Coordinates of C-alpha atoms in Angstrom, one line a residue:
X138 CA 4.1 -12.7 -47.8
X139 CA 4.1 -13.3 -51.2
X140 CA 3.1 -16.2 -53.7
X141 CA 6.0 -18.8 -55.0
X142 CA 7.2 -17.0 -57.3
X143 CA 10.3 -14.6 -57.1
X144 CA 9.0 -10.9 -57.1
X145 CA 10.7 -8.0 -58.3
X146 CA 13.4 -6.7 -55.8
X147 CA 12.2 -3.1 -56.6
X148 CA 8.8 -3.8 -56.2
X149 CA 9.7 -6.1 -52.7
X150 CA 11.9 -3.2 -51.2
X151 CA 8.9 -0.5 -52.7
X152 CA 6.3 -2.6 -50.4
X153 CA 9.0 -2.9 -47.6
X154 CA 9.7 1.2 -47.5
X155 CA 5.7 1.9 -47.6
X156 CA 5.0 -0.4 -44.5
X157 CA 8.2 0.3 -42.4
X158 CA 7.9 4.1 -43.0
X159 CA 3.8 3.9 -41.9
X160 CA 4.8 1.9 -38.7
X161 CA 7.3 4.3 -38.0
X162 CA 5.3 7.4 -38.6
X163 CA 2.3 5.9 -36.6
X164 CA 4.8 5.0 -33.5
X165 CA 6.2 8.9 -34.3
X166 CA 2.8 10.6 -33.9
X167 CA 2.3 8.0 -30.6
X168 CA 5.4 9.5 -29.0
X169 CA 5.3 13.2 -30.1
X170 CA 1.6 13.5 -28.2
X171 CA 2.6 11.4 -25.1
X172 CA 5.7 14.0 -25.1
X173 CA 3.7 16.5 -25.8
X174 CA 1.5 16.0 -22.5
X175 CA 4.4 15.0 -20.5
X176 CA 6.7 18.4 -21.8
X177 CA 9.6 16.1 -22.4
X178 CA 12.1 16.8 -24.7
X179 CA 12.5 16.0 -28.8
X180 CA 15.7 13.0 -28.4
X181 CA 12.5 10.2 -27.7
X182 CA 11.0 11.5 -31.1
X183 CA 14.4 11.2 -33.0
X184 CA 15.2 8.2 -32.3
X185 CA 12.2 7.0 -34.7
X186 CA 14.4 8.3 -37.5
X187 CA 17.5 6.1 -36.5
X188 CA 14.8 3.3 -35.7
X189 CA 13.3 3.3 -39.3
X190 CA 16.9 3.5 -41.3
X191 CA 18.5 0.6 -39.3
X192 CA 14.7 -1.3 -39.5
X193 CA 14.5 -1.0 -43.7
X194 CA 18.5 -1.5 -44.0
X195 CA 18.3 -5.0 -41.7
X196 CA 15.0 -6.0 -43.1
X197 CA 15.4 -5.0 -46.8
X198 CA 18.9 -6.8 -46.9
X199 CA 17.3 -9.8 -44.9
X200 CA 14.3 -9.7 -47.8
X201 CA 16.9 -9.3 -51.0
X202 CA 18.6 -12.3 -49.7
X203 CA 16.1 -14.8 -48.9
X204 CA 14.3 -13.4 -52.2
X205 CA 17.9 -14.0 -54.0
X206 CA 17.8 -17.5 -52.7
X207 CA 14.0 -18.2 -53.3
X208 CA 14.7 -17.0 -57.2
X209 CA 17.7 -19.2 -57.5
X210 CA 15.9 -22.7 -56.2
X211 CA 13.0 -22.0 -58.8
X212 CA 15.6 -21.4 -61.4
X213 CA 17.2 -25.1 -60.4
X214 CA 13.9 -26.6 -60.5
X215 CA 13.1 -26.5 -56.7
X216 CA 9.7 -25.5 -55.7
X217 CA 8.4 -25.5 -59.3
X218 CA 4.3 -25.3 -60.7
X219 CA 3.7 -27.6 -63.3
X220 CA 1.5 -25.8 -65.7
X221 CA -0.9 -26.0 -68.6
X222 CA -1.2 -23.4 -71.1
X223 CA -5.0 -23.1 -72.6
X224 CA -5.2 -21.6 -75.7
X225 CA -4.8 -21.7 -79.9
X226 CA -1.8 -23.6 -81.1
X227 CA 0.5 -20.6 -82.4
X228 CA -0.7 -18.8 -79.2
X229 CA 0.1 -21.6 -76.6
X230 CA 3.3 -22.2 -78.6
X231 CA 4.4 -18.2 -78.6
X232 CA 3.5 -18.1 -74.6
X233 CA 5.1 -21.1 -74.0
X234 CA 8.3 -19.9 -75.1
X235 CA 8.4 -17.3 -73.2
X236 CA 8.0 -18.6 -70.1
X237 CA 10.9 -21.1 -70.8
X238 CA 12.3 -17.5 -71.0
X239 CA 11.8 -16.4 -67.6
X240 CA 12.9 -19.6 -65.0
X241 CA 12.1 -17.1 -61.9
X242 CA 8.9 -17.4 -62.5
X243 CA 8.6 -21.0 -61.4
X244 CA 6.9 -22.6 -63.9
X245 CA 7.1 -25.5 -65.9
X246 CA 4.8 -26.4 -68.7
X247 CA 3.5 -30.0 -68.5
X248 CA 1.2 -29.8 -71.6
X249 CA -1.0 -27.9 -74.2
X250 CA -5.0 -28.0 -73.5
X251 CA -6.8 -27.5 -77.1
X252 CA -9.9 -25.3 -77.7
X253 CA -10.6 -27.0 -81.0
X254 CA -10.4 -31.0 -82.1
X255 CA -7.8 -30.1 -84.6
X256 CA -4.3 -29.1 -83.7
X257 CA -1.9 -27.6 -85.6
X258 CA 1.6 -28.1 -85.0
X259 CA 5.6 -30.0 -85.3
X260 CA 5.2 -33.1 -84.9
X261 CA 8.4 -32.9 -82.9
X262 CA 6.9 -30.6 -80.5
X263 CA 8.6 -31.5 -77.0
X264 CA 5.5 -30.1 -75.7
X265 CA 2.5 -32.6 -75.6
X266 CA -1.3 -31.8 -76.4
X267 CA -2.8 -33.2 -73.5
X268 CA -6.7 -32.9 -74.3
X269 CA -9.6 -30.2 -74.5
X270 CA -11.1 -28.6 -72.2
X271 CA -13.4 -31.4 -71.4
X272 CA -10.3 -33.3 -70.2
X273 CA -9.3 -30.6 -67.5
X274 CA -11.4 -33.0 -64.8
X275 CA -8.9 -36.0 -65.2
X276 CA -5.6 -33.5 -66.6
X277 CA -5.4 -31.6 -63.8
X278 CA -4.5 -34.3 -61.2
X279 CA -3.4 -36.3 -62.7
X280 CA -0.4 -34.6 -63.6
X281 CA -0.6 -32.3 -60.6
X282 CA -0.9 -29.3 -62.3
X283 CA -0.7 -26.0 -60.1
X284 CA -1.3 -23.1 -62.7
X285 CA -3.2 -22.6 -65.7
X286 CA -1.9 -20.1 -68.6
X287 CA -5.2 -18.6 -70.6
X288 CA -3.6 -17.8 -74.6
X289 CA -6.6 -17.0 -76.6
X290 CA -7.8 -14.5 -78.8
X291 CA -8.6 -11.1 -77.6
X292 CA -11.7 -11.0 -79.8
X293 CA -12.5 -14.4 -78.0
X294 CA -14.2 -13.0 -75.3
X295 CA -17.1 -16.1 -74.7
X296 CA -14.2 -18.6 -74.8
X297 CA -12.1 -16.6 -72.3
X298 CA -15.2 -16.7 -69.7
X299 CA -15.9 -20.6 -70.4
X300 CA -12.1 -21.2 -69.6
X301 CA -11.9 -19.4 -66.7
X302 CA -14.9 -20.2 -65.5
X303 CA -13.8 -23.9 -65.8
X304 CA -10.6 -23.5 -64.4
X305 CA -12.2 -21.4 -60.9
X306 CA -13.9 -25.3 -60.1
X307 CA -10.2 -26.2 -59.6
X308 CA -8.0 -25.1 -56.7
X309 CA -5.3 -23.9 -59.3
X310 CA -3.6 -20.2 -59.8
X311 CA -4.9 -19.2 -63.5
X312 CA -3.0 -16.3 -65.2
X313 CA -3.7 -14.5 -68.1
X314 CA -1.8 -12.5 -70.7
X315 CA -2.5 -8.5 -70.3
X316 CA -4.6 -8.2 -73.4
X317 CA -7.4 -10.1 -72.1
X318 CA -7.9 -8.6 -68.9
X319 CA -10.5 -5.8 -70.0
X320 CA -12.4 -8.8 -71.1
X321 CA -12.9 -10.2 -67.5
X322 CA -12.5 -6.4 -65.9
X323 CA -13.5 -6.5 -62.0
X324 CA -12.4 -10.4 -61.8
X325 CA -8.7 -10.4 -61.3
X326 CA -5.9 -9.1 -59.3
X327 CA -4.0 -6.7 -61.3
X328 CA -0.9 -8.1 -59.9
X329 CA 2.1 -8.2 -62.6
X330 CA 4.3 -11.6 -62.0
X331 CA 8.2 -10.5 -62.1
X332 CA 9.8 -10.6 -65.7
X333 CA 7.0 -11.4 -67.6
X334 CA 3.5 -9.6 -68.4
X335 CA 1.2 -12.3 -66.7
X336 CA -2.3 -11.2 -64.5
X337 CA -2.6 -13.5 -61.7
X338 CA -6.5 -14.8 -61.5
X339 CA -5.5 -15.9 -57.6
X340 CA -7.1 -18.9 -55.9
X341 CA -6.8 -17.7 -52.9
X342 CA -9.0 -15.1 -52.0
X343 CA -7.6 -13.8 -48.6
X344 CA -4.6 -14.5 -46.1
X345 CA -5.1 -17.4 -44.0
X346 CA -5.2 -14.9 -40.8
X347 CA -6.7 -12.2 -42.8
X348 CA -9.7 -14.7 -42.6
X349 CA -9.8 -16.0 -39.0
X350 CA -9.7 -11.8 -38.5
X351 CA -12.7 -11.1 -40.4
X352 CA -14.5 -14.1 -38.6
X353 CA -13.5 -12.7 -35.8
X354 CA -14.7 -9.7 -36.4
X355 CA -18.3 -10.9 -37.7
X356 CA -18.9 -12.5 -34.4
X357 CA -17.7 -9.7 -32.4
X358 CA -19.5 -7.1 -34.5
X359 CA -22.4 -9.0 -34.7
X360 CA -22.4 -9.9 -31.2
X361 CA -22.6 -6.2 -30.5
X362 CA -25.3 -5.2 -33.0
X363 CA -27.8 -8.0 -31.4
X364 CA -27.7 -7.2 -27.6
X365 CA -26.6 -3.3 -27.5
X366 CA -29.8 -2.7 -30.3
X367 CA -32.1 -4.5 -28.7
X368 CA -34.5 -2.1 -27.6
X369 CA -34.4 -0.3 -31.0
X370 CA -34.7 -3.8 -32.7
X371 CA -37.9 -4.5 -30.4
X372 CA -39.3 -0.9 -31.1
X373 CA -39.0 -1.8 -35.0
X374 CA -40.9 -5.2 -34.6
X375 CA -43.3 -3.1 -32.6
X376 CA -44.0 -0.6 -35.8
X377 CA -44.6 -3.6 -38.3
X378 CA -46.8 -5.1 -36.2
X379 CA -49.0 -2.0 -36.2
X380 CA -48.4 -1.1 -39.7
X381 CA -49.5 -4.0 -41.4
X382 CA -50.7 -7.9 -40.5
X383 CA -48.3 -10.9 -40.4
X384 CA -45.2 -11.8 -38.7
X385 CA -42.5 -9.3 -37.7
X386 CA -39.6 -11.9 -39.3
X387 CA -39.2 -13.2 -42.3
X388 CA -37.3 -16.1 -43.3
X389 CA -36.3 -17.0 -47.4
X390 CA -34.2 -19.7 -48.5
X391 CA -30.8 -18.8 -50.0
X392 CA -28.2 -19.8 -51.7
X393 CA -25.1 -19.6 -49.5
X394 CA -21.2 -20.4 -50.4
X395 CA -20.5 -23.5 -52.4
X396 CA -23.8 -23.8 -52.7
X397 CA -25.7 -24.9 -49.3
X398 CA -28.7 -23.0 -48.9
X399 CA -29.6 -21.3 -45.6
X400 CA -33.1 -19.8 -44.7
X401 CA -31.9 -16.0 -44.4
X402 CA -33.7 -13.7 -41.6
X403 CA -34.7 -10.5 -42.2
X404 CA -37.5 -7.5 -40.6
X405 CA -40.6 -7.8 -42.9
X406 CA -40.4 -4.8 -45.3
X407 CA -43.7 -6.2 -47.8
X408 CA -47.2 -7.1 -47.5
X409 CA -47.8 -10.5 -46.2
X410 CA -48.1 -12.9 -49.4
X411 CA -45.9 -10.6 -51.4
X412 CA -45.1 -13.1 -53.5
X413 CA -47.6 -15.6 -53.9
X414 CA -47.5 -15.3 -57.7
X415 CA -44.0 -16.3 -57.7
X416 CA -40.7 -14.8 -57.2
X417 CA -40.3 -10.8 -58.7
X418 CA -37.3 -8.8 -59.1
X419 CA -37.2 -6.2 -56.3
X420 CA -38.7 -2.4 -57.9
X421 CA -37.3 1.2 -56.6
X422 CA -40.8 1.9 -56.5
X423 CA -42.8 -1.5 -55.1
X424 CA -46.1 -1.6 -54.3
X425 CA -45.8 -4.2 -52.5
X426 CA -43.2 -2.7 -49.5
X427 CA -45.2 -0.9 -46.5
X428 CA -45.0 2.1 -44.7
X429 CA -42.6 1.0 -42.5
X430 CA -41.0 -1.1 -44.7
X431 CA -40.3 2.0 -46.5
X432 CA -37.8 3.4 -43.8
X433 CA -36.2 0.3 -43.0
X434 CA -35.1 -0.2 -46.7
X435 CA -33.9 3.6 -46.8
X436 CA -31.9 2.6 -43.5
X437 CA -30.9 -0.4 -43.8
X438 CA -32.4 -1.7 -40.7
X439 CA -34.9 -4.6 -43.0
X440 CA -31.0 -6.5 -43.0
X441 CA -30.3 -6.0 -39.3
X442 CA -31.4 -10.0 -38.2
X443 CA -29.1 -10.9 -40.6
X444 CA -26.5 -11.0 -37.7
X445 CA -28.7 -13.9 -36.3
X446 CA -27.5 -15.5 -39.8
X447 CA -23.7 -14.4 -39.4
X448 CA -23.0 -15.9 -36.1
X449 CA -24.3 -19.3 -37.1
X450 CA -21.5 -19.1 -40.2
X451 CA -23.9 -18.6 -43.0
X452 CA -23.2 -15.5 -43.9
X453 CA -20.6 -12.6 -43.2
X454 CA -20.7 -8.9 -42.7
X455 CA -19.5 -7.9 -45.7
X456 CA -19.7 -10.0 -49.1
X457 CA -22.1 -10.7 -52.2
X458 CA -25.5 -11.1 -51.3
X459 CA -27.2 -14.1 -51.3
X460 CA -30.2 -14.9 -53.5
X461 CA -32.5 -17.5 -54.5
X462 CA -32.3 -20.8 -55.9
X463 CA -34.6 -20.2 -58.5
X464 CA -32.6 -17.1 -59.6
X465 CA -29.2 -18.3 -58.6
X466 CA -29.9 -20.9 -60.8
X467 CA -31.3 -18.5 -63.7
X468 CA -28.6 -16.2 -63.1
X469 CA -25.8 -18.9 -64.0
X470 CA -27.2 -19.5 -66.7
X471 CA -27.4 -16.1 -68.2
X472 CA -24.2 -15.1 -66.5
X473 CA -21.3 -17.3 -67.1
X474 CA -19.0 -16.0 -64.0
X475 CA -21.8 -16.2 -61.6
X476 CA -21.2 -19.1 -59.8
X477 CA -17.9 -17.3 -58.7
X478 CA -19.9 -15.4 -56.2
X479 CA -20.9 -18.8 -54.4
X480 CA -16.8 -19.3 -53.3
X481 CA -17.4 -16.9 -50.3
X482 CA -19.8 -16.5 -47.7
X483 CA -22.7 -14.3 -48.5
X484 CA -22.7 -10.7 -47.2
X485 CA -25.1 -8.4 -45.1
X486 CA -23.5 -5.8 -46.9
X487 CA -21.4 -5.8 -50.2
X488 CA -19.4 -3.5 -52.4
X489 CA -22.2 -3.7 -54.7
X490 CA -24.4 -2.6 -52.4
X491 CA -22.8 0.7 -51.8
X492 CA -22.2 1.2 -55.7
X493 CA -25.5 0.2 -57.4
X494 CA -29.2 0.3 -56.8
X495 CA -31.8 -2.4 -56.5
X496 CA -31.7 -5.4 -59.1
X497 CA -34.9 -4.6 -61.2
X498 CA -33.4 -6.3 -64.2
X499 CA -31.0 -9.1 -65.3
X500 CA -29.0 -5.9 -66.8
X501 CA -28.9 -4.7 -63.3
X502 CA -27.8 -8.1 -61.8
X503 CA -24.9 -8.0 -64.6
X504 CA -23.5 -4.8 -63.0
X505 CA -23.8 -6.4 -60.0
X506 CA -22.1 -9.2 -60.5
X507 CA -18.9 -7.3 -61.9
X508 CA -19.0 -5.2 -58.5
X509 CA -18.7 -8.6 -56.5
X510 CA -16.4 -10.2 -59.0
X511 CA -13.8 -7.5 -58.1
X512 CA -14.7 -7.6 -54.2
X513 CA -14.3 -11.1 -54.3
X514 CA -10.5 -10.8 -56.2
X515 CA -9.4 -8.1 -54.3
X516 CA -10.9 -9.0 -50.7
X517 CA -9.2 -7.5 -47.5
X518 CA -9.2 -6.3 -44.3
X519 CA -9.0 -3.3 -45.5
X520 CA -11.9 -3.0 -48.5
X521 CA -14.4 -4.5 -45.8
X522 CA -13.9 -1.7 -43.4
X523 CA -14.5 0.6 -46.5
X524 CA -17.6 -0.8 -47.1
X525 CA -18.4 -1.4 -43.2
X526 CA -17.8 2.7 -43.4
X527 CA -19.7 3.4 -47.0
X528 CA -22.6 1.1 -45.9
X529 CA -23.0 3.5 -42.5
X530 CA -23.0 6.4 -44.3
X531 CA -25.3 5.3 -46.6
X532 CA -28.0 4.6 -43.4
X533 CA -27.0 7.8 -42.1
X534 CA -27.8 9.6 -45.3
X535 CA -31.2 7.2 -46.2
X536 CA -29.3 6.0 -49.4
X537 CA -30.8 2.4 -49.1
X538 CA -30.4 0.1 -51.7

């Protein structure tokens, strides 16, 4: 279900006719074949169309009124956020008034958070300044703030990216007004908050169960993979050996979510001692990759003992993939939304993966980044089998990247 706040009841009862009518058509296609091979008559297949109109009346009218009641406890004060708004002092003022504007929305603003040292202002101002940004670490809990509103300059774009970046190290919703979401394109949810022209920067990246699913699925997937490809997977250790000398794995220390590091497992794909001049960006054309090493790449198949890495927790099927301290920490510095990635686990396979080529440049890795940004904001169910699906076809086709 949704956040706290009240939605819109056409955009509620729009969500409730999409996912009643595909539950009902699904059950209708069900019937119509089993009546099909059984020759019965069409009364079974009808009584999906008095099904659906009594579901969306009872359901839709259950909704509106619990959604009704919902918006009128937020409106009294019940369930509130306390809230910050971030931004220049005309700004903060402008956005504050508006959401006085909207109670529905749920929020109540405890306090301004300056950019600058100075402040401009009424001194009667009911509103209090209640530090910089440099304050946010003791601010935050200590008057239990919930949301943080971003009012800045559009042309502000480095300040925008500092803010948000300092607000994702806090389990708090941050919202932004609509002008400054091109700025941070492929990071936020493009959900629109009821009454008032907010872009929700969500802290929580998937449905509680939507998560226990996808473990689920990792394990069971992975499970799979390991023992029914075992005879291809010891054909494939067979051809490096005879392609080139040293070891059929190879393990490399990554940096995995929040931060722990994990020694990833993968089919050796390069010349033993690739790297003993230091780390190097990867190359489309390396001359450091074998024969064989060649193939797997194009297929994929280098990744496979990844899963090894997935049942143990470290990683996940689908997700941004994991790199190296040394560039992980090079990275953060050059990108300021970077550390983002490290809030999930680390991927065999990512949406950037099926959209971009090989990193041979930090221009590259910028791409990159916005590709797992906006997998990361708009995670699902749904987007991983999409990229399960792309990432297949992309073996099948020898589109390796």
């Amino acid at each position: 279900y949704r956040p706290f706040y009240a939605a819109s009841r056409f955009d509620e009862l729009a969500l409730l006719f999409k996912t009643i009518s595909f539950g009902c058509l699904f059950l209708f296609f069900v019937i119509f074949f089993d009546d099909a091979a059984s020759a019965t008559n069409v009364s079974t297949r009808l009584l999906i169309v008095v099904y659906w109109a009594i579901l969306l009346s009872a359901v839709g009218t259950g909704r509106l009124v619990l959604r009704s009641i919902q918006r009128r406890l937020l409106i009294n004060g019940i369930g509130i956020h306390r809230t910050i708004i971030i931004g220049a002092p005309e700004r903060a003022r402008q956005l504050r008034d508006e959401v006085r504007k909207y109670p529905a929305l749920g929020l109540r603003v405890a306090g301004f958070i300056r950019l600058e040292q100075h402040w401009s202002g009424p001194a009667d101002d009911p509103t209090p300044v209640l530090g910089g940004l440099d304050d946010l670490v003791t601010v935050i809990p200590q008057h239990d703030i919930r949301e943080a509103l971003i009012a800045v300059d559009a042309a502000d774009h480095e300040r925008l990216l500092q803010i948000v970046t300092r607000c994702s190290a806090f389990n708090i919703g941050v919202k932004i007004v609509p002008d400054l979401y091109e700025i941070i394109s492929g990071l936020a949810k493009t959900n629109a908050i009821y009454g008032f022209p907010l872009i929700d920067v969500s802290p929580q990246l998937m449905k509680p169960w939507e998560e226990g699913a996808k473990r689920l699925i990792d394990l069971a997937v992975a499970g799979i993979v390991l023992i029914v490809g075992l005879p291809v997977w010891l054909l494939v250790a067979l051809a490096i050996k005879i392609d080139s000398r040293g070891p059929v794995l190879y393990r490399q220390e990554r940096v995995g979510m929040d931060g722990k590091r994990f020694n990833i497992v993968k089919f050796r794909s390069m010349v033993a001692d690739a790297e003993k001049a230091g780390p190097q960006w990867a190359a489309k054309i390396d001359p450091r990759i074998t024969v064989v090493g060649r193939i797997l790449r194009k297929l994929h198949l280098d990744e496979i003992p990844q899963v090894w890495n997935v049942l143990r927790g470290e990683m996940s099927l689908v997700g941004p993939r994991p790199e190296r301290p040394v560039f992980v920490e090079e990275l953060s510095r050059e990108i300021p939304l970077y550390p983002r990635r490290l809030r999930v686990r680390p991927g065999v396979t990512g949406w950037a993966q099926v959209k971009h080529k090989y990193d041979e440049s930090i221009e590259d890795v910028r791409k990159k980044v916005q590709y797992d940004l906006y997998y990361i904001e708009n995670m699902s169910l749904r987007m991983d089998i999409k990229i399960i699906v792309s990432t297949i076809s992309h073996m099948l086709m020898w589109k390796g990247h």
